[in-house]
Amino acid sequence: MHDVSNRARAARFRRVTGAALAGLALLGTLAGCAGEDLTKANFQRTTVPPDPGSGGSGPVPSGPITDEAVTADRLRTVDPCPLLSDEAVGSLGTPDERKPSGFGRCSTTIRDAGGKTLDVTIEVGQYLLGTADDANGSVEGLPQIEKKQDESTCYVTALTSKDPALGVQIAVDYSGAGEPCRPGRTVLQQVVKDLRDGPAQIPAAQGSLVPVDPCTAVDDEVIAGLVPPEVEQQPTSLRGCQWRSRGTSVAVDFRTGYPPRPGDDGQPVDLGNGISGLSEQLGDSNECKITWLHRTAGEEGEDELVNVSWSNYNGEATADDPCAKVLTAAQAAAGTLPRP
């Protein structure tokens, strides 16, 4: 009888002990889970790169652009080729020679690690077709406009002025090789940094158009005689300006290139002070332009030229005589601009 009772008590003890041990194990597991605060746990972070054409990361900066490093007067004298430095483009591959074209443009070809090529062009003072509202990102505190033209071409621009919409633009052509917007952002970010850190300047030359604001080329009294009242003056680039009202306009543009020759289309005109230009009416339109050599640069295709035009899209050419009107504006500009 005692043996049966003892065996029963032992069986009950084993069942209770097993249940207790299982319960303790469960409590230990729960305690272990409760001991780790998941809200404070560190997890590996992943960064999703912005989609091409999205404008990069960061919100679009609001308010006026007041950065002194990117004012029109500062940017006019910046040499664009040194901005395509090894620091700016080196991470993309091996750059070829930097080639200037115009006052504010420079290009280079880069061979990446896989042997593919990127054509990269910088334009300092690019006039943007659109408005500042097109900005879709930011770069070093400036509004950024990023537009992917096709699978291999992208334009990434740091906005330096909202009205008019002007900026420093990087154009990338990565034909058949890779996504073009990301390298454009990479280059532009370093370019903006360099613009704030004392960029290289175009060498100063006597009488050069490089530092000249084109909106100062023709004074207000002359414009008043050529354009109807309520004239709106607006820069069209760092090298161009337009005065317009009611369909009539006067425009002044500085560029580099080959000087006009007497054999070209147009008629020679005297602009005073020993300066001669070539006047050309554009077809049967009510528009005429005069182009002349301002300064010989010494390098083929890099001479400094001035182009002045007058147009009236609301009038008849026979009534307005556009070439007589543009001659007045061109003579005024030729007398105002610095002499080489």
Short mmCIF file of C-alpha atoms in Angstrom, two decimals, residues 3-340:
data_model
loop_
_atom_site.label_atom_id
_atom_site.label_comp_id
_atom_site.label_asym_id
_atom_site.label_seq_id
_atom_site.Cartn_x
_atom_site.Cartn_y
_atom_site.Cartn_z
CA ASP A 3 4.65 1.49 -2.30
CA VAL A 4 1.62 2.41 -4.42
CA SER A 5 1.20 5.75 -2.62
CA ASN A 6 4.88 6.56 -2.99
CA ARG A 7 4.85 5.78 -6.72
CA ALA A 8 1.76 7.99 -7.20
CA ARG A 9 3.37 10.90 -5.35
CA ALA A 10 6.55 10.53 -7.43
CA ALA A 11 4.57 10.59 -10.67
CA ARG A 12 2.71 13.74 -9.55
CA PHE A 13 6.07 15.37 -8.61
CA ARG A 14 7.54 14.62 -12.03
CA ARG A 15 4.47 16.13 -13.76
CA VAL A 16 4.53 19.27 -11.61
CA THR A 17 8.28 19.67 -11.92
CA GLY A 18 8.16 19.31 -15.73
CA ALA A 19 5.39 21.88 -15.99
CA ALA A 20 7.25 24.26 -13.70
CA LEU A 21 10.45 23.97 -15.69
CA ALA A 22 8.55 24.60 -18.93
CA GLY A 23 6.92 27.64 -17.35
CA LEU A 24 10.27 28.99 -16.19
CA ALA A 25 11.72 28.54 -19.67
CA LEU A 26 8.77 30.44 -21.16
CA LEU A 27 9.17 33.24 -18.62
CA GLY A 28 12.87 33.43 -19.42
CA THR A 29 12.11 33.76 -23.10
CA LEU A 30 9.54 36.48 -22.48
CA ALA A 31 11.91 38.30 -20.15
CA GLY A 32 14.60 38.20 -22.81
CA CYS A 33 12.24 39.75 -25.37
CA ALA A 34 11.05 42.37 -22.93
CA GLY A 35 14.65 43.27 -22.11
CA GLU A 36 15.35 44.64 -25.67
CA ASP A 37 13.72 48.02 -26.41
CA LEU A 38 12.92 47.68 -30.11
CA THR A 39 12.28 51.39 -30.41
CA LYS A 40 15.96 51.97 -29.67
CA ALA A 41 17.42 49.13 -31.70
CA ASN A 42 19.83 50.04 -34.51
CA PHE A 43 19.03 48.67 -37.93
CA GLN A 44 21.10 48.91 -41.07
CA ARG A 45 20.00 51.94 -43.10
CA THR A 46 19.47 51.89 -46.83
CA THR A 47 19.38 54.95 -49.08
CA VAL A 48 17.16 54.99 -52.13
CA PRO A 49 18.75 57.20 -54.80
CA PRO A 50 16.46 59.81 -56.37
CA ASP A 51 14.85 58.88 -59.64
CA PRO A 52 16.44 60.42 -62.75
CA GLY A 53 14.73 63.70 -63.52
CA SER A 54 13.37 64.04 -59.98
CA GLY A 55 15.78 66.85 -59.11
CA GLY A 56 17.82 65.09 -56.48
CA SER A 57 17.31 65.05 -52.74
CA GLY A 58 16.12 67.79 -50.42
CA PRO A 59 13.27 70.29 -50.62
CA VAL A 60 13.33 73.19 -53.07
CA PRO A 61 14.68 76.31 -51.30
CA SER A 62 12.10 79.08 -51.10
CA GLY A 63 12.48 82.84 -51.14
CA PRO A 64 14.83 85.05 -53.15
CA ILE A 65 18.32 83.92 -54.15
CA THR A 66 20.75 86.18 -52.29
CA ASP A 67 24.01 84.24 -52.63
CA GLU A 68 26.66 86.82 -53.55
CA ALA A 69 28.81 84.12 -55.18
CA VAL A 70 26.29 83.61 -58.00
CA THR A 71 25.20 87.13 -58.88
CA ALA A 72 25.28 88.05 -62.56
CA ASP A 73 28.27 90.38 -62.12
CA ARG A 74 30.26 87.63 -60.38
CA LEU A 75 29.40 84.92 -62.88
CA ARG A 76 30.23 87.01 -65.97
CA THR A 77 33.95 86.87 -65.28
CA VAL A 78 34.15 83.20 -64.23
CA ASP A 79 36.26 80.96 -66.47
CA PRO A 80 34.04 77.90 -67.08
CA CYS A 81 36.73 75.35 -67.99
CA PRO A 82 38.47 75.19 -64.58
CA LEU A 83 35.06 74.39 -63.06
CA LEU A 84 35.24 71.02 -64.84
CA SER A 85 38.14 70.18 -62.54
CA ASP A 86 39.42 66.73 -61.66
CA GLU A 87 37.66 67.14 -58.33
CA ALA A 88 34.36 67.80 -60.11
CA VAL A 89 34.55 65.13 -62.82
CA GLY A 90 37.30 62.76 -61.63
CA SER A 91 34.91 60.38 -59.88
CA LEU A 92 33.20 59.75 -63.24
CA GLY A 93 36.34 58.59 -65.02
CA THR A 94 39.26 60.04 -66.95
CA PRO A 95 38.55 63.45 -68.53
CA ASP A 96 39.87 64.57 -71.89
CA GLU A 97 40.94 68.12 -72.73
CA ARG A 98 38.57 70.88 -71.61
CA LYS A 99 37.41 72.87 -74.63
CA PRO A 100 35.92 76.38 -74.28
CA SER A 101 33.24 77.61 -76.65
CA GLY A 102 31.87 81.06 -76.01
CA PHE A 103 32.20 83.25 -72.95
CA GLY A 104 30.62 80.88 -70.43
CA ARG A 105 30.67 77.41 -71.97
CA CYS A 106 33.16 74.56 -71.74
CA SER A 107 33.02 70.85 -72.60
CA THR A 108 34.97 67.68 -71.99
CA THR A 109 34.66 63.98 -72.76
CA ILE A 110 35.13 61.50 -69.92
CA ARG A 111 35.92 57.81 -70.24
CA ASP A 112 34.45 55.79 -67.39
CA ALA A 113 35.89 52.65 -65.77
CA GLY A 114 34.10 50.46 -68.30
CA GLY A 115 35.47 52.34 -71.28
CA LYS A 116 32.20 54.16 -72.03
CA THR A 117 32.21 57.91 -72.69
CA LEU A 118 30.30 60.81 -71.19
CA ASP A 119 30.14 64.21 -72.85
CA VAL A 120 29.88 66.88 -70.14
CA THR A 121 29.22 70.57 -70.86
CA ILE A 122 28.97 73.45 -68.42
CA GLU A 123 27.15 76.68 -69.23
CA VAL A 124 27.61 79.54 -66.77
CA GLY A 125 24.65 81.90 -67.06
CA GLN A 126 22.29 79.65 -68.98
CA TYR A 127 18.91 81.22 -69.78
CA LEU A 128 16.18 78.75 -68.87
CA LEU A 129 13.05 78.25 -70.94
CA GLY A 130 10.56 78.20 -68.10
CA THR A 131 10.41 79.66 -64.63
CA ALA A 132 11.85 79.13 -61.18
CA ASP A 133 8.72 77.10 -60.42
CA ASP A 134 10.27 74.29 -62.46
CA ALA A 135 12.78 73.64 -59.66
CA ASN A 136 12.46 70.07 -58.38
CA GLY A 137 15.31 69.76 -55.90
CA SER A 138 18.25 71.56 -54.34
CA VAL A 139 22.02 71.66 -54.68
CA GLU A 140 24.19 73.24 -51.99
CA GLY A 141 21.31 75.49 -50.91
CA LEU A 142 20.32 76.63 -54.42
CA PRO A 143 17.17 75.54 -56.26
CA GLN A 144 17.92 72.80 -58.77
CA ILE A 145 16.14 72.03 -62.03
CA GLU A 146 16.73 68.57 -63.41
CA LYS A 147 15.35 67.52 -66.77
CA LYS A 148 16.00 64.20 -68.43
CA GLN A 149 15.64 64.68 -72.16
CA ASP A 150 15.93 61.01 -73.05
CA GLU A 151 17.60 57.85 -71.79
CA SER A 152 21.10 59.22 -72.38
CA THR A 153 20.80 63.01 -71.98
CA CYS A 154 20.14 65.06 -68.85
CA TYR A 155 20.34 68.76 -67.93
CA VAL A 156 20.95 69.64 -64.28
CA THR A 157 20.88 73.35 -63.39
CA ALA A 158 21.58 75.32 -60.24
CA LEU A 159 19.25 78.30 -60.33
CA THR A 160 21.16 81.54 -59.68
CA SER A 161 18.35 83.99 -60.51
CA LYS A 162 14.59 83.52 -60.45
CA ASP A 163 13.55 86.52 -62.53
CA PRO A 164 14.82 86.07 -65.13
CA ALA A 165 15.41 82.35 -64.74
CA LEU A 166 19.19 81.97 -65.11
CA GLY A 167 21.52 79.31 -63.82
CA VAL A 168 24.68 77.25 -64.04
CA GLN A 169 23.88 74.19 -66.11
CA ILE A 170 25.56 70.82 -66.53
CA ALA A 171 24.56 68.85 -69.63
CA VAL A 172 25.48 65.16 -69.73
CA ASP A 173 25.27 62.84 -72.72
CA TYR A 174 25.94 59.24 -71.66
CA SER A 175 24.94 57.62 -74.95
CA GLY A 176 24.24 53.91 -74.66
CA ALA A 177 26.18 53.63 -71.43
CA GLY A 178 24.36 54.69 -68.29
CA GLU A 179 21.94 56.95 -66.47
CA PRO A 180 22.95 60.59 -67.21
CA CYS A 181 21.32 62.61 -64.41
CA ARG A 182 23.30 61.20 -61.50
CA PRO A 183 26.73 62.23 -62.91
CA GLY A 184 25.24 65.62 -63.72
CA ARG A 185 24.28 66.11 -60.08
CA THR A 186 27.73 64.99 -58.96
CA VAL A 187 29.49 67.55 -61.14
CA LEU A 188 27.07 70.38 -60.35
CA GLN A 189 27.44 69.96 -56.60
CA GLN A 190 31.21 70.47 -56.79
CA VAL A 191 30.81 73.35 -59.26
CA VAL A 192 28.58 75.27 -56.83
CA LYS A 193 31.12 74.69 -54.05
CA ASP A 194 33.91 76.00 -56.28
CA LEU A 195 31.90 79.09 -57.23
CA ARG A 196 31.84 79.99 -53.54
CA ASP A 197 35.53 79.32 -53.10
CA GLY A 198 37.16 81.84 -55.44
CA PRO A 199 36.71 80.40 -58.95
CA ALA A 200 39.23 81.05 -61.72
CA GLN A 201 38.56 84.20 -63.72
CA ILE A 202 38.66 84.88 -67.45
CA PRO A 203 41.89 86.85 -67.99
CA ALA A 204 41.13 90.57 -68.13
CA ALA A 205 41.81 92.27 -71.46
CA GLN A 206 41.60 95.92 -72.42
CA GLY A 207 38.13 96.75 -73.70
CA SER A 208 36.81 93.19 -73.40
CA LEU A 209 33.08 92.55 -73.26
CA VAL A 210 33.55 89.89 -70.56
CA PRO A 211 32.60 92.04 -67.53
CA VAL A 212 30.05 94.24 -69.35
CA ASP A 213 26.36 94.15 -68.44
CA PRO A 214 24.60 94.15 -71.84
CA CYS A 215 21.65 96.05 -70.37
CA THR A 216 23.94 99.10 -70.08
CA ALA A 217 24.85 99.09 -73.79
CA VAL A 218 21.99 101.34 -74.96
CA ASP A 219 20.74 104.19 -72.78
CA ASP A 220 17.10 104.78 -71.90
CA GLU A 221 16.65 107.84 -74.13
CA VAL A 222 17.63 105.89 -77.24
CA ILE A 223 15.38 102.98 -76.28
CA ALA A 224 12.45 105.36 -75.73
CA GLY A 225 12.71 106.47 -79.35
CA LEU A 226 12.70 102.90 -80.67
CA VAL A 227 10.22 101.04 -78.46
CA PRO A 228 6.69 102.14 -77.42
CA PRO A 229 6.04 103.37 -73.86
CA GLU A 230 5.93 101.02 -70.87
CA VAL A 231 9.18 99.36 -71.89
CA GLU A 232 10.16 96.19 -70.07
CA GLN A 233 13.91 95.61 -69.77
CA GLN A 234 15.01 92.05 -69.10
CA PRO A 235 18.32 90.18 -69.28
CA THR A 236 18.11 87.16 -71.56
CA SER A 237 21.44 85.75 -70.36
CA LEU A 238 24.65 87.03 -68.81
CA ARG A 239 25.52 88.32 -72.29
CA GLY A 240 22.14 89.43 -73.57
CA CYS A 241 19.46 92.02 -72.84
CA GLN A 242 16.10 92.90 -74.37
CA TRP A 243 13.84 95.94 -74.23
CA ARG A 244 10.28 95.23 -75.36
CA SER A 245 6.79 96.65 -75.43
CA ARG A 246 3.66 95.81 -77.44
CA GLY A 247 5.40 93.45 -79.84
CA THR A 248 8.36 95.75 -80.50
CA SER A 249 11.81 95.00 -79.13
CA VAL A 250 15.48 95.92 -79.18
CA ALA A 251 17.99 93.22 -78.24
CA VAL A 252 21.73 93.30 -77.56
CA ASP A 253 23.83 90.15 -77.43
CA PHE A 254 27.55 89.55 -76.91
CA ARG A 255 29.09 86.37 -78.27
CA THR A 256 32.31 84.93 -79.61
CA GLY A 257 32.92 83.69 -83.12
CA TYR A 258 34.17 84.73 -86.53
CA PRO A 259 33.74 88.38 -87.51
CA PRO A 260 31.22 89.22 -90.25
CA ARG A 261 32.71 89.69 -93.71
CA PRO A 262 31.59 92.01 -96.52
CA GLY A 263 30.89 88.96 -98.67
CA ASP A 264 28.29 87.69 -96.20
CA ASP A 265 24.60 88.48 -96.55
CA GLY A 266 23.88 92.05 -95.53
CA GLN A 267 25.07 95.58 -96.14
CA PRO A 268 28.09 97.34 -94.56
CA VAL A 269 27.12 100.18 -92.20
CA ASP A 270 29.14 102.86 -90.42
CA LEU A 271 28.70 102.81 -86.63
CA GLY A 272 31.03 105.74 -85.93
CA ASN A 273 34.43 105.89 -84.23
CA GLY A 274 35.96 103.85 -87.03
CA ILE A 275 33.65 100.89 -86.36
CA SER A 276 31.79 99.22 -89.20
CA GLY A 277 29.19 96.48 -89.06
CA LEU A 278 27.03 94.34 -91.28
CA SER A 279 23.29 95.07 -91.45
CA GLU A 280 20.90 92.30 -92.45
CA GLN A 281 17.13 92.28 -92.74
CA LEU A 282 15.77 88.85 -91.93
CA GLY A 283 13.84 87.87 -95.03
CA ASP A 284 10.59 89.77 -95.51
CA SER A 285 10.09 90.13 -91.76
CA ASN A 286 9.93 93.35 -89.81
CA GLU A 287 13.27 92.57 -88.18
CA CYS A 288 16.82 93.68 -88.85
CA LYS A 289 20.13 93.03 -87.10
CA ILE A 290 23.61 94.53 -87.15
CA THR A 291 26.70 92.55 -86.18
CA TRP A 292 30.23 93.84 -85.74
CA LEU A 293 33.64 92.83 -84.48
CA HIS A 294 34.29 94.40 -81.10
CA ARG A 295 37.63 92.85 -80.17
CA THR A 296 40.06 90.45 -81.80
CA ALA A 297 40.90 87.68 -79.34
CA GLY A 298 43.86 86.17 -81.18
CA GLU A 299 42.34 82.68 -81.30
CA GLU A 300 40.40 81.42 -84.28
CA GLY A 301 36.67 81.61 -83.77
CA GLU A 302 36.98 83.36 -80.39
CA ASP A 303 36.73 87.04 -81.43
CA GLU A 304 34.28 89.13 -79.41
CA LEU A 305 31.21 90.16 -81.41
CA VAL A 306 28.20 92.40 -80.77
CA ASN A 307 24.78 91.75 -82.25
CA VAL A 308 21.98 94.33 -82.05
CA SER A 309 18.50 93.69 -83.43
CA TRP A 310 15.20 95.55 -83.76
CA SER A 311 11.86 93.90 -84.50
CA ASN A 312 8.16 94.69 -84.58
CA TYR A 313 5.96 91.65 -84.98
CA ASN A 314 2.83 93.81 -85.16
CA GLY A 315 3.89 96.04 -88.04
CA GLU A 316 4.85 95.99 -91.70
CA ALA A 317 8.51 96.11 -92.71
CA THR A 318 7.82 98.70 -95.40
CA ALA A 319 6.28 101.04 -92.83
CA ASP A 320 8.85 100.68 -90.06
CA ASP A 321 12.17 100.43 -91.96
CA PRO A 322 13.64 98.08 -89.32
CA CYS A 323 17.23 98.46 -90.55
CA ALA A 324 17.13 102.23 -90.02
CA LYS A 325 15.85 101.71 -86.49
CA VAL A 326 18.42 99.09 -85.57
CA LEU A 327 21.17 101.35 -86.91
CA THR A 328 20.24 103.93 -84.28
CA ALA A 329 20.52 101.33 -81.52
CA ALA A 330 23.77 99.87 -82.88
CA GLN A 331 25.44 103.27 -83.16
CA ALA A 332 24.47 104.02 -79.56
CA ALA A 333 25.90 100.70 -78.36
CA ALA A 334 29.12 101.08 -80.35
CA GLY A 335 29.67 104.48 -78.72
CA THR A 336 28.95 103.19 -75.21
CA LEU A 337 30.91 99.94 -75.05
CA PRO A 338 34.54 100.00 -73.84
CA ARG A 339 37.19 100.43 -76.52
CA PRO A 340 39.80 97.67 -76.94
#
